[in-house]
XYZ file of C-alpha atoms in Angstrom:
489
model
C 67.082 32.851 48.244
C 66.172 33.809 44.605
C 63.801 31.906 42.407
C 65.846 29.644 39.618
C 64.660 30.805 35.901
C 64.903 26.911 35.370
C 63.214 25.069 39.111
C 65.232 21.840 38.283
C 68.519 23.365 38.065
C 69.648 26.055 40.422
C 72.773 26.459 38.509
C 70.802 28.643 35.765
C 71.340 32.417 36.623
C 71.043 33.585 32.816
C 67.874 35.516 34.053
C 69.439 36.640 37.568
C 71.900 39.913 38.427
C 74.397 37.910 40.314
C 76.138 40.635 41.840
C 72.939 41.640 43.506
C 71.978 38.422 44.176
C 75.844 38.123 46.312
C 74.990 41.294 48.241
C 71.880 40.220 49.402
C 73.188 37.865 51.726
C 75.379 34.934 52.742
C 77.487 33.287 50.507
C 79.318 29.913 50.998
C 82.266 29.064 49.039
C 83.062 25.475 48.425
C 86.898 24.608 47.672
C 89.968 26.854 49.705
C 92.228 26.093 46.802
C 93.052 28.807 43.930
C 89.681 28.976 42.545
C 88.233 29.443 46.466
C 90.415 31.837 46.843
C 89.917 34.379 44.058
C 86.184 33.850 44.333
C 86.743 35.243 47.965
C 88.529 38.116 46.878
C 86.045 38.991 44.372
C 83.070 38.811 46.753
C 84.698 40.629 48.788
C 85.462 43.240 46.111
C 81.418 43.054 45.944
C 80.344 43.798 49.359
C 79.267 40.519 50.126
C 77.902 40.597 53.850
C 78.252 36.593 54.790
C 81.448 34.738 53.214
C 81.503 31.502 54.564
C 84.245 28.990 53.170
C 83.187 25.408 52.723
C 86.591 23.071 52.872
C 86.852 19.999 54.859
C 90.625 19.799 54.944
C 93.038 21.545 57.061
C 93.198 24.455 54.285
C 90.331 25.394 55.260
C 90.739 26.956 58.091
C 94.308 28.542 57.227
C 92.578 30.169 54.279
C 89.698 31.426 56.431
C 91.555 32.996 58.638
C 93.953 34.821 55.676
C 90.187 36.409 54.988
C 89.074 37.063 58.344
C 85.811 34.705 57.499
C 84.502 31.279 58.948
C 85.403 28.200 57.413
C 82.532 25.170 57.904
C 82.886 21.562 57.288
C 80.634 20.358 54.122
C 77.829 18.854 56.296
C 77.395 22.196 58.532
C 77.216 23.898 55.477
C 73.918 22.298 54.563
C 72.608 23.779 57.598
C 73.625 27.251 56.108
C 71.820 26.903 52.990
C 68.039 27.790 54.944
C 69.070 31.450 54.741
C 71.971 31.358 52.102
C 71.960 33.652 48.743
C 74.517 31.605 46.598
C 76.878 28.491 46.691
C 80.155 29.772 44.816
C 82.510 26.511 43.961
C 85.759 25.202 42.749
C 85.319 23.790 39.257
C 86.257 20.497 40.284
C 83.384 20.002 42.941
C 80.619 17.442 41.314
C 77.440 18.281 40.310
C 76.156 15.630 42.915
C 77.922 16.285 45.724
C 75.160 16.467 48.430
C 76.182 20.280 49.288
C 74.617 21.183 45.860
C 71.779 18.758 46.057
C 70.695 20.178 49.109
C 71.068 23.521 47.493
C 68.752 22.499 45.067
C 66.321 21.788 47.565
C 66.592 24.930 48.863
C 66.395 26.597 45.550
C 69.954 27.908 46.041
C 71.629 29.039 43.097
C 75.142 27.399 42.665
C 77.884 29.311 40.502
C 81.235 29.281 39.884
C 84.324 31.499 39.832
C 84.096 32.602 36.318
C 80.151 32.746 36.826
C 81.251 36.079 39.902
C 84.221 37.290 37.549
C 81.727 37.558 34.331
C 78.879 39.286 36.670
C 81.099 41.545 38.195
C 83.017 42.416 34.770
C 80.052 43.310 33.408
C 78.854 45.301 36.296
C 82.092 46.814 35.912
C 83.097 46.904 39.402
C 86.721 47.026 38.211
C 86.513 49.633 35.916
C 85.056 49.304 32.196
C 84.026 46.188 31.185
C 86.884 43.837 29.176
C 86.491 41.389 26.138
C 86.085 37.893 26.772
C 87.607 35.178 24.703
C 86.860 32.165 25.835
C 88.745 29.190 24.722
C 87.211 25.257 25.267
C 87.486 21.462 23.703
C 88.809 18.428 24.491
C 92.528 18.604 23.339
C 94.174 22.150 22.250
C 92.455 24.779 24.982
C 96.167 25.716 26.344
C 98.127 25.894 22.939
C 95.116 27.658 21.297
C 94.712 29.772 24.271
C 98.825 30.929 24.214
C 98.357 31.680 20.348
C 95.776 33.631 21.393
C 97.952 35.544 24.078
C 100.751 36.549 21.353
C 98.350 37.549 18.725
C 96.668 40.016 21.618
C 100.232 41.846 22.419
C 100.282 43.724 25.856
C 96.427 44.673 25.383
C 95.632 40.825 26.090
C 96.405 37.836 28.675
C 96.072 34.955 29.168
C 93.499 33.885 32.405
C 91.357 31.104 33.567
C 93.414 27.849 33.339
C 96.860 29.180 32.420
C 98.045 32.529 32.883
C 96.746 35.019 35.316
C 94.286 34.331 37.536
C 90.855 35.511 37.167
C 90.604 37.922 40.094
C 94.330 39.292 39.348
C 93.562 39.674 35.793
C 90.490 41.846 36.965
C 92.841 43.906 39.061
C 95.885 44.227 37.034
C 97.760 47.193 36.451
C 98.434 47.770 33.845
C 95.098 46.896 33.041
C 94.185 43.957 30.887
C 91.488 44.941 28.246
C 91.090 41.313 26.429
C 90.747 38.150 28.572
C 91.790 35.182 26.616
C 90.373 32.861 29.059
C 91.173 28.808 28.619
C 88.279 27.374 30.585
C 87.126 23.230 31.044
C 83.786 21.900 30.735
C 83.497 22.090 34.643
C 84.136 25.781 34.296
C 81.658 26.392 31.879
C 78.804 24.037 33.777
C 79.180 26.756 36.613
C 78.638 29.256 34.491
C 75.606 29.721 32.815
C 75.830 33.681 33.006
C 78.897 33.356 30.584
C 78.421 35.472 27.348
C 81.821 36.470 25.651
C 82.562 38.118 23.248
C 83.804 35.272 21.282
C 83.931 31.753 21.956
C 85.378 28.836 20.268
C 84.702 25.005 20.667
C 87.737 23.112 18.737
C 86.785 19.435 19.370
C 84.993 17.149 21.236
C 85.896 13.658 22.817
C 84.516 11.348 25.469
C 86.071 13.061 28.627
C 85.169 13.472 32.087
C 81.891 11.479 31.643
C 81.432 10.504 35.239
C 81.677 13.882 36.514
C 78.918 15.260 33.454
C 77.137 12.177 33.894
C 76.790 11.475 29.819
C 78.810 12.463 26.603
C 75.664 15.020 25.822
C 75.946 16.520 28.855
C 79.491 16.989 28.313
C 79.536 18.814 25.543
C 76.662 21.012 26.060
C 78.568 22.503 28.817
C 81.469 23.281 26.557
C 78.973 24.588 24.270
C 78.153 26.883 26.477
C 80.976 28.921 24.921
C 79.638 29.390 21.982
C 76.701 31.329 23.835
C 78.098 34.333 22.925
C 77.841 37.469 20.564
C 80.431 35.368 17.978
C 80.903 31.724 18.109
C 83.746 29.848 16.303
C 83.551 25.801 16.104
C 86.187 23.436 14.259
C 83.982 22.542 11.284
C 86.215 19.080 10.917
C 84.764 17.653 14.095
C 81.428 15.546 13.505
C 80.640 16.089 17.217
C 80.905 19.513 17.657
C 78.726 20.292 14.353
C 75.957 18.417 15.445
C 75.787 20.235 18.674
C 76.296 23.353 16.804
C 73.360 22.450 14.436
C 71.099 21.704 17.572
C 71.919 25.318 19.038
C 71.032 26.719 15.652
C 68.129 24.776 15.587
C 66.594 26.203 19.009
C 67.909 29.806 18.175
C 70.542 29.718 21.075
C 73.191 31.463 19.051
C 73.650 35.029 18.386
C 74.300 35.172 14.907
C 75.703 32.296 12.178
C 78.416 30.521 14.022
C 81.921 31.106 12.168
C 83.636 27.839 11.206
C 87.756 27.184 11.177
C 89.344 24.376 9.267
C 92.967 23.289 7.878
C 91.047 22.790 4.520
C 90.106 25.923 2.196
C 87.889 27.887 3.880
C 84.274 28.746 2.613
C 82.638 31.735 3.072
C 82.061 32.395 6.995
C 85.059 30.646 7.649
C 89.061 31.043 8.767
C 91.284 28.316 6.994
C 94.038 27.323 4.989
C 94.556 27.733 1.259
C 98.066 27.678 -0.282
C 100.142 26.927 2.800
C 98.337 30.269 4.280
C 95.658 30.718 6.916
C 92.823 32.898 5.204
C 89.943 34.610 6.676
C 86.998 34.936 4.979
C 84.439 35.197 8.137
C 85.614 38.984 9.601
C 86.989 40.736 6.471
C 84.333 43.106 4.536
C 81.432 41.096 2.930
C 83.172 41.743 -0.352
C 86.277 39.936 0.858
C 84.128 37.320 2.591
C 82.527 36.289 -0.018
C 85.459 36.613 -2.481
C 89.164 35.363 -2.048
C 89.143 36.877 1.818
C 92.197 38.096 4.092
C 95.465 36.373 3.598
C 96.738 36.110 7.290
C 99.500 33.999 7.857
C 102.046 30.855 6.547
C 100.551 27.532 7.935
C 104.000 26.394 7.812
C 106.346 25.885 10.583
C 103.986 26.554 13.238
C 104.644 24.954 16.592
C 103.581 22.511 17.547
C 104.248 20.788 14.118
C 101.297 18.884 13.023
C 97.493 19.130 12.010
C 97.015 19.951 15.341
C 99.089 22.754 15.346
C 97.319 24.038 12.346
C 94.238 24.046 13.692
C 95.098 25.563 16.783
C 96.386 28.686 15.040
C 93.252 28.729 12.695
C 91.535 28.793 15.573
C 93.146 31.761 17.713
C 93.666 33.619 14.656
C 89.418 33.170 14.192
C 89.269 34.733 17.450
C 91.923 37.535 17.173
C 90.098 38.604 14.135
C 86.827 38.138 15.609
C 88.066 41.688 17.928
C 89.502 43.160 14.795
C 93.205 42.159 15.246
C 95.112 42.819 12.473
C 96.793 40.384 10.016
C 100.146 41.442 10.698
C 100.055 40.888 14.806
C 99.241 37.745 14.494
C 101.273 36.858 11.630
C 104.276 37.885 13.556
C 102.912 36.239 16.499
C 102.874 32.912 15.133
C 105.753 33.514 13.325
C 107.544 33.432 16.988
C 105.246 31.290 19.054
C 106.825 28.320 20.719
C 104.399 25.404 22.270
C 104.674 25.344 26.165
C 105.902 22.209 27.288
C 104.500 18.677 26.924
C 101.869 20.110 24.441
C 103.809 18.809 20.889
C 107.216 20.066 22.255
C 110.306 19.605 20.209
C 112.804 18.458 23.330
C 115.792 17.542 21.193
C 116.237 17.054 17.160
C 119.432 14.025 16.480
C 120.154 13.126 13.055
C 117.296 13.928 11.266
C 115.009 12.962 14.026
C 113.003 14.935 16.233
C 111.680 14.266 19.838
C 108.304 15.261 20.456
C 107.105 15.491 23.904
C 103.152 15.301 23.582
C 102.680 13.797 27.492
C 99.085 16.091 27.532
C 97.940 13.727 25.018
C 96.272 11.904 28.013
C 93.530 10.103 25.964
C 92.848 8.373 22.477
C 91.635 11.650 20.996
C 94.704 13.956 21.982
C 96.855 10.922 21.081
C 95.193 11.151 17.409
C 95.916 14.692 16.913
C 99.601 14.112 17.837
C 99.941 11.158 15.162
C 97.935 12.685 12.108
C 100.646 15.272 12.391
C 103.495 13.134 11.058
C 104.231 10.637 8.664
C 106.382 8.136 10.018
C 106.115 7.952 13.547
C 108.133 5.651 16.648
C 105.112 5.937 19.065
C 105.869 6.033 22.891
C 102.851 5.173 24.238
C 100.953 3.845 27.514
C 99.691 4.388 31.183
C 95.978 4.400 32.295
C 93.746 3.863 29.627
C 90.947 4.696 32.076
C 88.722 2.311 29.946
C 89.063 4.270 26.728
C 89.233 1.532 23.510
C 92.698 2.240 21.433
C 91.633 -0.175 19.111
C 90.272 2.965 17.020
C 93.434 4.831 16.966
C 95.688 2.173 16.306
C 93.846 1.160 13.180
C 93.792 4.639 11.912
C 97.574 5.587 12.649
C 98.875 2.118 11.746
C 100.315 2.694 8.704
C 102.707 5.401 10.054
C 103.884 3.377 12.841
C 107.276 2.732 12.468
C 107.647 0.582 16.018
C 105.580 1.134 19.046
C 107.103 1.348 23.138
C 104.351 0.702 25.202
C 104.781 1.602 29.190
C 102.840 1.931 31.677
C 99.989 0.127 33.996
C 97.421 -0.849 30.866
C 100.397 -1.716 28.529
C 99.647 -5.543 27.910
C 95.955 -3.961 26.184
C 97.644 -1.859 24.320
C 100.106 -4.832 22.984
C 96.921 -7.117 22.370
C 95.385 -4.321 20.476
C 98.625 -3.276 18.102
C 99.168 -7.423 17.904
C 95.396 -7.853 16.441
C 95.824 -5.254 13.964
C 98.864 -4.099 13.606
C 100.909 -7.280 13.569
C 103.675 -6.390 11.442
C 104.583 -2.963 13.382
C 107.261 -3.767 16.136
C 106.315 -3.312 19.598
C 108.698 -3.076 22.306
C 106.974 -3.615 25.697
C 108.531 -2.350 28.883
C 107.713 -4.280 32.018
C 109.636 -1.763 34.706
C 107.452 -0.094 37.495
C 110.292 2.314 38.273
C 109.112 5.657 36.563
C 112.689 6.839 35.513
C 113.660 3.138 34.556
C 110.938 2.581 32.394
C 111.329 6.087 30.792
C 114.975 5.257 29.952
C 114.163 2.245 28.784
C 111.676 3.226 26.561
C 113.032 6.237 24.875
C 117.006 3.602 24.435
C 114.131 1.450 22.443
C 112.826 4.324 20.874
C 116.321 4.835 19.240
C 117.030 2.045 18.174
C 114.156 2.001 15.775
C 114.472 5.540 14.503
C 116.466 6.896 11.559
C 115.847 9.596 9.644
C 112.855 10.997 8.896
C 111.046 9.294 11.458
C 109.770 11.372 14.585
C 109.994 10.010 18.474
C 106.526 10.962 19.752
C 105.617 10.756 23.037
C 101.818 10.874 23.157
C 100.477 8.223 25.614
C 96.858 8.316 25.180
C 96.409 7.490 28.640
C 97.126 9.076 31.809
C 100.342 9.017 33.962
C 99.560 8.594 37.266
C 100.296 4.726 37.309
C 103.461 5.827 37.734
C 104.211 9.506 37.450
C 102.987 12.486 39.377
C 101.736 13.810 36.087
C 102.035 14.268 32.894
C 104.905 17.036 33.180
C 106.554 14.461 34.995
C 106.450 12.377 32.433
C 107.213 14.825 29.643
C 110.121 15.848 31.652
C 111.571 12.401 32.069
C 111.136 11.875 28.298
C 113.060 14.488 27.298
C 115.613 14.329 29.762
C 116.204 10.799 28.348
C 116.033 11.747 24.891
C 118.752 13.691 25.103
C 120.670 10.839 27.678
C 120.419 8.379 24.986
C 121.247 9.887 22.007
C 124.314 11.689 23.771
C 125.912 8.259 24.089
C 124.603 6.592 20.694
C 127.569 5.762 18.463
């Protein structure tokens, strides 16, 4: 057992060499899924004496025995912690689950994956250490983390939550020298080692509050990002600024903090100023402070859309951050395509495109999507999960062209475009049947568009009501979209 720089949270390790702190002893590992099993690998890779895999399914035991170690319910495990070193877990474990409480007790620090990849990076127990990009917000980490990818060429990759996993990007031959690592807020609360190279925070939106316990909490973890030797934050987002401001405040970050926008940039920032992205934050200080580094167009960027912009702003911030030059990433966005269900164009029919945006699981990702466009046919619906669409109606209403609403929380979402929306049409559809109600909706959907209008899917609510997800979902949209217009006049 080690002594927590903080007594109240055993999760704080900023003071601690984790790697030494692994071979000291046992280790349990909570989770046998992907994230269990790469954090067994690299343990392993450290000379860790006592793995001990946590996992109360039937997994468990199957994945135990691929690693020639024990595998423990959760409630033996507690009896483990008297003599245990660390607690490594799966992201998606809570903060209160009574393993960790009783870790706490014991003054047991508890990390995650990317908390053992970090330490053992820098250690470099897989040769020289690599650069860490780190990638976190609310809505955009995957499309700004794939920009990121392309603007890198073969030096980079893409790890964490798409891509290569952590332990395989650690071990890859060829090697990988920059991480571009897309990583949650339940990533970053497990690891308070985490110091990149660059980090950037794009937005912030009430998400996942019953696992952080408040919005605060939230988005400190994602700050933790930013803890870095360069951090980059979207300067539009009132949220992420004040949090910002409070880390300035208490001297937590390394230098000034580098701001990205879609407006013209100011000095120490990466923006947009005559339909090109500019730098003006890692140029000299004479072009800093003067017109800066003319980067890219800010045109025809996918995913079309604000959103798009600022996603490029943002990866090119943190190419540039590592000295990439202008003309990789120009080319790089010049041939980027979104992955799927992330602003997707899924089929274009008389002057009107089909935009699969199924990610856009919540009000916020759902607002990004429709500031994007002008005139808009808005597919929308599933589990609101007690988020208010009230707000985003009343700010997108005047480019609603007609509104399909799906889904389980549909007859709120009516109400709310009834009270103040009333004169955009809304097309309800009552079917429980997941293809049904797809078909139904996107035949609607055409019926109200003509040209210059867009078909956006972006639900701002979640899909398991009646999908298995939102790719699912995504899929099923444009598999109809292309069904229905096939057979239109």
């Amino acid at each position: 057992m080690i002594n927590s720089p903080d007594s109240t949270n055993p999760t704080d390790i900023r003071n601690v060499d984790l790697v030494a702190v692994v071979r000291s002893g046992r280790t349990l590992v909570a989770g046998a899924g992907v994230s269990g099993r790469g954090a067994i690998s690299m343990l392993q890779d450290m000379s860790c004496p006592d793995i001990v895999l946590v996992d109360d399914s039937s997994l468990g035991q199957s994945v135990a025995g691929d690693f020639g170690i024990r595998c423990v319910s959760s409630a033996q495990a507690v009896e483990l912690l008297a003599d245990a070193a660390a607690v490594v877990t799966s992201p998606g474990w809570r903060p209160d689950s009574a393993l960790f409480l009783a870790a706490r007790d014991a003054d047991v620090p508890v990390v995650g994956d990317v908390a053992v990849a970090f330490a053992g990076d820098r250690a470099e127990l897989w040769g020289p250490k690599r650069q860490w990009l780190v990638v976190t917000g609310t809505n955009g980490k995957t499309t700004t983390t794939s920009m990121l990818a392309e603007m890198l060429g073969p030096r980079g990759s893409a790890v964490g939550n798409i891509g290569v996993a952590l332990h395989d990007a650690l071990k890859a031959e060829p090697r990988i020298e920059v991480l571009a690592a897309e990583l949650s807020s339940f990533q970053l609360h497990w690891a308070p080692n985490l110091r990149p190279d660059a980090g950037v925070l794009l937005n912030l939106a009430e998400d996942h509050i019953d696992w952080h316990g408040s919005y605060d909490a939230y988005g400190r973890d994602k700050t933790r990002a930013l803890l870095g030797e360069t951090a980059i934050y979207g300067v539009d987002d009132a949220d992420v600024v004040e949090h910002v401001e409070r880390m300035r405040a208490a001297g937590e970050l390394a230098g000034d903090p580098v701001g990205f926008t879609d407006a013209i940039p100011e000095a120490n920032q990466v923006g947009v100023r005559d339909g090109m992205i500019v730098d003006r934050a890692f140029g000299t200080e004479e072009e800093n402070l003067g017109e800066g580094v003319v980067i890219a167009p800010a045109t025809g960027i996918s995913p079309p859309g604000r959103a798009g912009v600022l996603d490029a702003v943002a990866a090119t911030a943190l190419a540039r951050s590592i000295g990439t030059a202008p003309e990789a990433i120009a080319t790089a966005l010049g041939s980027f395509e979104v992955r799927a269900h992330r602003g997707q164009v899924v089929f274009d029919y008389a002057g009107v495109p089909w935009i699969d945006d199924s990610k856009a699981t919540n009000p916020h990702a759902a607002d990004a999507a429709l500031s994007g466009h002008d005139r808009v046919v808005w597919i929308a619906g599933g589990q609101l999960k007690g988020a208010d669409i009230a707000p985003l109606i009343a700010k997108h209403a005047h480019r609603l062209q007609a509104v399909v609403v799906l889904g389980a929380d549909r007859q709120e979402i009516c109400d709310a475009l009834t009270r103040i929306a009333p004169a955009v049409p809304v097309t309800p559809i009552t079917d429980t049947d997941k293809v049904d109600a797809m078909a139904k909706a996107c035949m609607a959907a055409a019926e109200y568009a003509s040209a210059g209008d867009v078909v956006l899917l972006a639900p701002a609510a979640a899909s398991l009501d009646m999908y298995s997800g939102m790719a699912e979902r995504g899929d099923l949209f444009a598999e109809w979209a292309r069904k229905v217009n096939a057979t239109d006049g």
